[in-house]
Amino acid sequence: QVQLVESGGGLVQAGGSLRLSCAASGRIFSINAMDWYRQAPGKQRELVAGITSGGNTNYAGSVKGRFTISRDNAKKMVYLSMNSLKPEDTAVYYCNVLARTSGWAPTKEYWGQGTQVTVSS
């Protein structure tokens, strides 16, 4: 199994910054991609940012230019640096990892518990 633990969430004023971290552990053969999702009240869960094993990244249009996703392959960690935060960024942020637990196993999704990010105006 794969376990993901997020950290770094909290309360920040608009315009401020936060850095989220996600640590992956457990039986991991390979990680294909690491992503950040968020779920805000009254809104559907959305992909915020993703990064592949090759370093390719993608961002939601609403965060592009403000958020940066990065990863440390050796540490099996993914980060989300969030700058110029807005109240609409308020949400529970979830780490998502696409990983294999063995060389023959298919790639599956694994989720963290989430970390709350609250941006006040």
PDB file of C-alpha atoms in Angstrom:
ATOM      1  CA  GLN A   1       0.000   0.000   0.000  1.00  0.00           C
ATOM      2  CA  VAL A   2       0.903   3.638  -0.389  1.00  0.00           C
ATOM      3  CA  GLN A   3       0.418   6.301   2.238  1.00  0.00           C
ATOM      4  CA  LEU A   4       0.423  10.023   1.650  1.00  0.00           C
ATOM      5  CA  VAL A   5       0.737  12.668   4.326  1.00  0.00           C
ATOM      6  CA  GLU A   6       0.176  16.327   3.567  1.00  0.00           C
ATOM      7  CA  SER A   7       1.410  19.200   5.643  1.00  0.00           C
ATOM      8  CA  GLY A   8       1.846  22.931   5.433  1.00  0.00           C
ATOM      9  CA  GLY A   9      -1.734  24.088   5.375  1.00  0.00           C
ATOM     10  CA  GLY A  10      -2.999  26.839   7.570  1.00  0.00           C
ATOM     11  CA  LEU A  11      -4.501  30.272   7.760  1.00  0.00           C
ATOM     12  CA  VAL A  12      -2.978  33.023   5.703  1.00  0.00           C
ATOM     13  CA  GLN A  13      -4.038  36.468   4.622  1.00  0.00           C
ATOM     14  CA  ALA A  14      -4.746  37.289   1.024  1.00  0.00           C
ATOM     15  CA  GLY A  15      -1.541  37.944  -0.816  1.00  0.00           C
ATOM     16  CA  GLY A  16       0.404  35.651   1.432  1.00  0.00           C
ATOM     17  CA  SER A  17       2.172  32.418   0.703  1.00  0.00           C
ATOM     18  CA  LEU A  18       2.128  28.831   1.841  1.00  0.00           C
ATOM     19  CA  ARG A  19       4.089  25.774   0.900  1.00  0.00           C
ATOM     20  CA  LEU A  20       2.371  22.437   1.028  1.00  0.00           C
ATOM     21  CA  SER A  21       4.283  19.205   1.295  1.00  0.00           C
ATOM     22  CA  CYS A  22       3.250  15.655   0.616  1.00  0.00           C
ATOM     23  CA  ALA A  23       5.308  12.667   1.631  1.00  0.00           C
ATOM     24  CA  ALA A  24       4.698   9.306   0.030  1.00  0.00           C
ATOM     25  CA  SER A  25       5.628   6.105   1.784  1.00  0.00           C
ATOM     26  CA  GLY A  26       4.870   2.425   1.786  1.00  0.00           C
ATOM     27  CA  ARG A  27       5.274  -0.157  -0.893  1.00  0.00           C
ATOM     28  CA  ILE A  28       6.173   1.985  -3.850  1.00  0.00           C
ATOM     29  CA  PHE A  29       7.790   0.533  -6.909  1.00  0.00           C
ATOM     30  CA  SER A  30       7.506   3.646  -8.987  1.00  0.00           C
ATOM     31  CA  ILE A  31       5.697   6.949  -9.045  1.00  0.00           C
ATOM     32  CA  ASN A  32       4.366   8.107 -12.355  1.00  0.00           C
ATOM     33  CA  ALA A  33       2.929  11.421 -11.277  1.00  0.00           C
ATOM     34  CA  MET A  34       2.188  13.487  -8.220  1.00  0.00           C
ATOM     35  CA  ASP A  35      -0.672  15.919  -8.131  1.00  0.00           C
ATOM     36  CA  TRP A  36      -2.432  18.402  -5.933  1.00  0.00           C
ATOM     37  CA  TYR A  37      -6.198  18.660  -5.878  1.00  0.00           C
ATOM     38  CA  ARG A  38      -8.429  20.908  -3.867  1.00  0.00           C
ATOM     39  CA  GLN A  39     -12.006  20.890  -2.719  1.00  0.00           C
ATOM     40  CA  ALA A  40     -13.643  24.142  -1.761  1.00  0.00           C
ATOM     41  CA  PRO A  41     -17.070  24.474  -0.164  1.00  0.00           C
ATOM     42  CA  GLY A  42     -19.755  24.405  -2.798  1.00  0.00           C
ATOM     43  CA  LYS A  43     -17.347  23.455  -5.534  1.00  0.00           C
ATOM     44  CA  GLN A  44     -16.215  20.273  -7.173  1.00  0.00           C
ATOM     45  CA  ARG A  45     -12.819  18.828  -6.554  1.00  0.00           C
ATOM     46  CA  GLU A  46     -10.369  20.164  -9.051  1.00  0.00           C
ATOM     47  CA  LEU A  47      -6.871  19.445 -10.147  1.00  0.00           C
ATOM     48  CA  VAL A  48      -4.628  22.269  -9.038  1.00  0.00           C
ATOM     49  CA  ALA A  49      -1.289  21.113 -10.337  1.00  0.00           C
ATOM     50  CA  GLY A  50       0.456  17.975 -11.423  1.00  0.00           C
ATOM     51  CA  ILE A  51       3.954  16.830 -12.154  1.00  0.00           C
ATOM     52  CA  THR A  52       5.097  13.694 -13.930  1.00  0.00           C
ATOM     53  CA  SER A  53       8.135  11.603 -13.214  1.00  0.00           C
ATOM     54  CA  GLY A  54       9.791  13.344 -16.112  1.00  0.00           C
ATOM     55  CA  GLY A  55       9.163  16.758 -14.645  1.00  0.00           C
ATOM     56  CA  ASN A  56       6.349  17.862 -16.900  1.00  0.00           C
ATOM     57  CA  THR A  57       3.904  20.099 -15.081  1.00  0.00           C
ATOM     58  CA  ASN A  58       0.402  21.337 -15.566  1.00  0.00           C
ATOM     59  CA  TYR A  59      -1.701  23.818 -13.652  1.00  0.00           C
ATOM     60  CA  ALA A  60      -5.255  24.881 -13.347  1.00  0.00           C
ATOM     61  CA  GLY A  61      -5.798  28.176 -15.067  1.00  0.00           C
ATOM     62  CA  SER A  62      -6.870  29.778 -11.816  1.00  0.00           C
ATOM     63  CA  VAL A  63      -3.500  29.149 -10.177  1.00  0.00           C
ATOM     64  CA  LYS A  64      -1.125  29.329 -13.095  1.00  0.00           C
ATOM     65  CA  GLY A  65       1.537  31.897 -12.418  1.00  0.00           C
ATOM     66  CA  ARG A  66       0.902  31.856  -8.685  1.00  0.00           C
ATOM     67  CA  PHE A  67       1.452  28.230  -7.713  1.00  0.00           C
ATOM     68  CA  THR A  68       4.447  26.063  -8.422  1.00  0.00           C
ATOM     69  CA  ILE A  69       4.574  22.314  -8.100  1.00  0.00           C
ATOM     70  CA  SER A  70       7.846  20.510  -7.577  1.00  0.00           C
ATOM     71  CA  ARG A  71       9.017  17.118  -6.451  1.00  0.00           C
ATOM     72  CA  ASP A  72      11.912  15.346  -4.866  1.00  0.00           C
ATOM     73  CA  ASN A  73      12.086  11.902  -6.388  1.00  0.00           C
ATOM     74  CA  ALA A  74      14.597  10.575  -3.890  1.00  0.00           C
ATOM     75  CA  LYS A  75      12.487  11.646  -0.929  1.00  0.00           C
ATOM     76  CA  LYS A  76       9.224  10.730  -2.647  1.00  0.00           C
ATOM     77  CA  MET A  77       7.823  14.125  -1.898  1.00  0.00           C
ATOM     78  CA  VAL A  78       5.862  16.672  -3.814  1.00  0.00           C
ATOM     79  CA  TYR A  79       5.460  20.327  -2.943  1.00  0.00           C
ATOM     80  CA  LEU A  80       3.071  23.065  -3.848  1.00  0.00           C
ATOM     81  CA  SER A  81       4.357  26.570  -3.397  1.00  0.00           C
ATOM     82  CA  MET A  82       1.456  28.960  -3.322  1.00  0.00           C
ATOM     83  CA  ASN A  83       1.982  32.661  -3.729  1.00  0.00           C
ATOM     84  CA  SER A  84      -0.353  35.619  -3.988  1.00  0.00           C
ATOM     85  CA  LEU A  85      -3.050  33.616  -2.304  1.00  0.00           C
ATOM     86  CA  LYS A  86      -6.631  34.665  -2.765  1.00  0.00           C
ATOM     87  CA  PRO A  87      -9.702  33.935  -0.656  1.00  0.00           C
ATOM     88  CA  GLU A  88     -10.978  31.749  -3.472  1.00  0.00           C
ATOM     89  CA  ASP A  89      -7.977  29.498  -2.927  1.00  0.00           C
ATOM     90  CA  THR A  90      -9.523  28.436   0.356  1.00  0.00           C
ATOM     91  CA  ALA A  91     -10.030  24.692   0.217  1.00  0.00           C
ATOM     92  CA  VAL A  92      -8.860  21.373   1.478  1.00  0.00           C
ATOM     93  CA  TYR A  93      -5.834  20.444  -0.553  1.00  0.00           C
ATOM     94  CA  TYR A  94      -5.211  16.804  -1.302  1.00  0.00           C
ATOM     95  CA  CYS A  95      -2.114  15.077  -2.493  1.00  0.00           C
ATOM     96  CA  ASN A  96      -2.646  12.493  -5.189  1.00  0.00           C
ATOM     97  CA  VAL A  97      -0.038  10.043  -6.376  1.00  0.00           C
ATOM     98  CA  LEU A  98      -0.128   7.758  -9.368  1.00  0.00           C
ATOM     99  CA  ALA A  99       2.062   4.859  -8.432  1.00  0.00           C
ATOM    100  CA  ARG A 100       2.848   1.219  -8.899  1.00  0.00           C
ATOM    101  CA  THR A 101       3.386  -1.055  -5.926  1.00  0.00           C
ATOM    102  CA  SER A 102       5.278  -3.605  -7.993  1.00  0.00           C
ATOM    103  CA  GLY A 103       6.771  -3.931 -11.417  1.00  0.00           C
ATOM    104  CA  TRP A 104       3.770  -5.795 -12.758  1.00  0.00           C
ATOM    105  CA  ALA A 105       1.021  -3.926 -10.945  1.00  0.00           C
ATOM    106  CA  PRO A 106      -0.995  -1.328 -12.770  1.00  0.00           C
ATOM    107  CA  THR A 107      -0.729   2.298 -11.886  1.00  0.00           C
ATOM    108  CA  LYS A 108      -3.233   3.312  -9.236  1.00  0.00           C
ATOM    109  CA  GLU A 109      -4.267   6.496  -7.519  1.00  0.00           C
ATOM    110  CA  TYR A 110      -3.521   7.133  -3.871  1.00  0.00           C
ATOM    111  CA  TRP A 111      -4.813  10.001  -1.789  1.00  0.00           C
ATOM    112  CA  GLY A 112      -3.728  11.819   1.303  1.00  0.00           C
ATOM    113  CA  GLN A 113      -6.012  12.983   4.086  1.00  0.00           C
ATOM    114  CA  GLY A 114      -5.872  16.573   2.960  1.00  0.00           C
ATOM    115  CA  THR A 115      -4.694  19.782   4.535  1.00  0.00           C
ATOM    116  CA  GLN A 116      -6.822  22.854   5.051  1.00  0.00           C
ATOM    117  CA  VAL A 117      -5.788  26.093   3.442  1.00  0.00           C
ATOM    118  CA  THR A 118      -7.751  29.133   4.492  1.00  0.00           C
ATOM    119  CA  VAL A 119      -7.106  32.503   2.925  1.00  0.00           C
ATOM    120  CA  SER A 120      -8.674  35.456   4.644  1.00  0.00           C
ATOM    121  CA  SER A 121      -9.435  38.759   3.003  1.00  0.00           C
TER     122      SER A 121
END
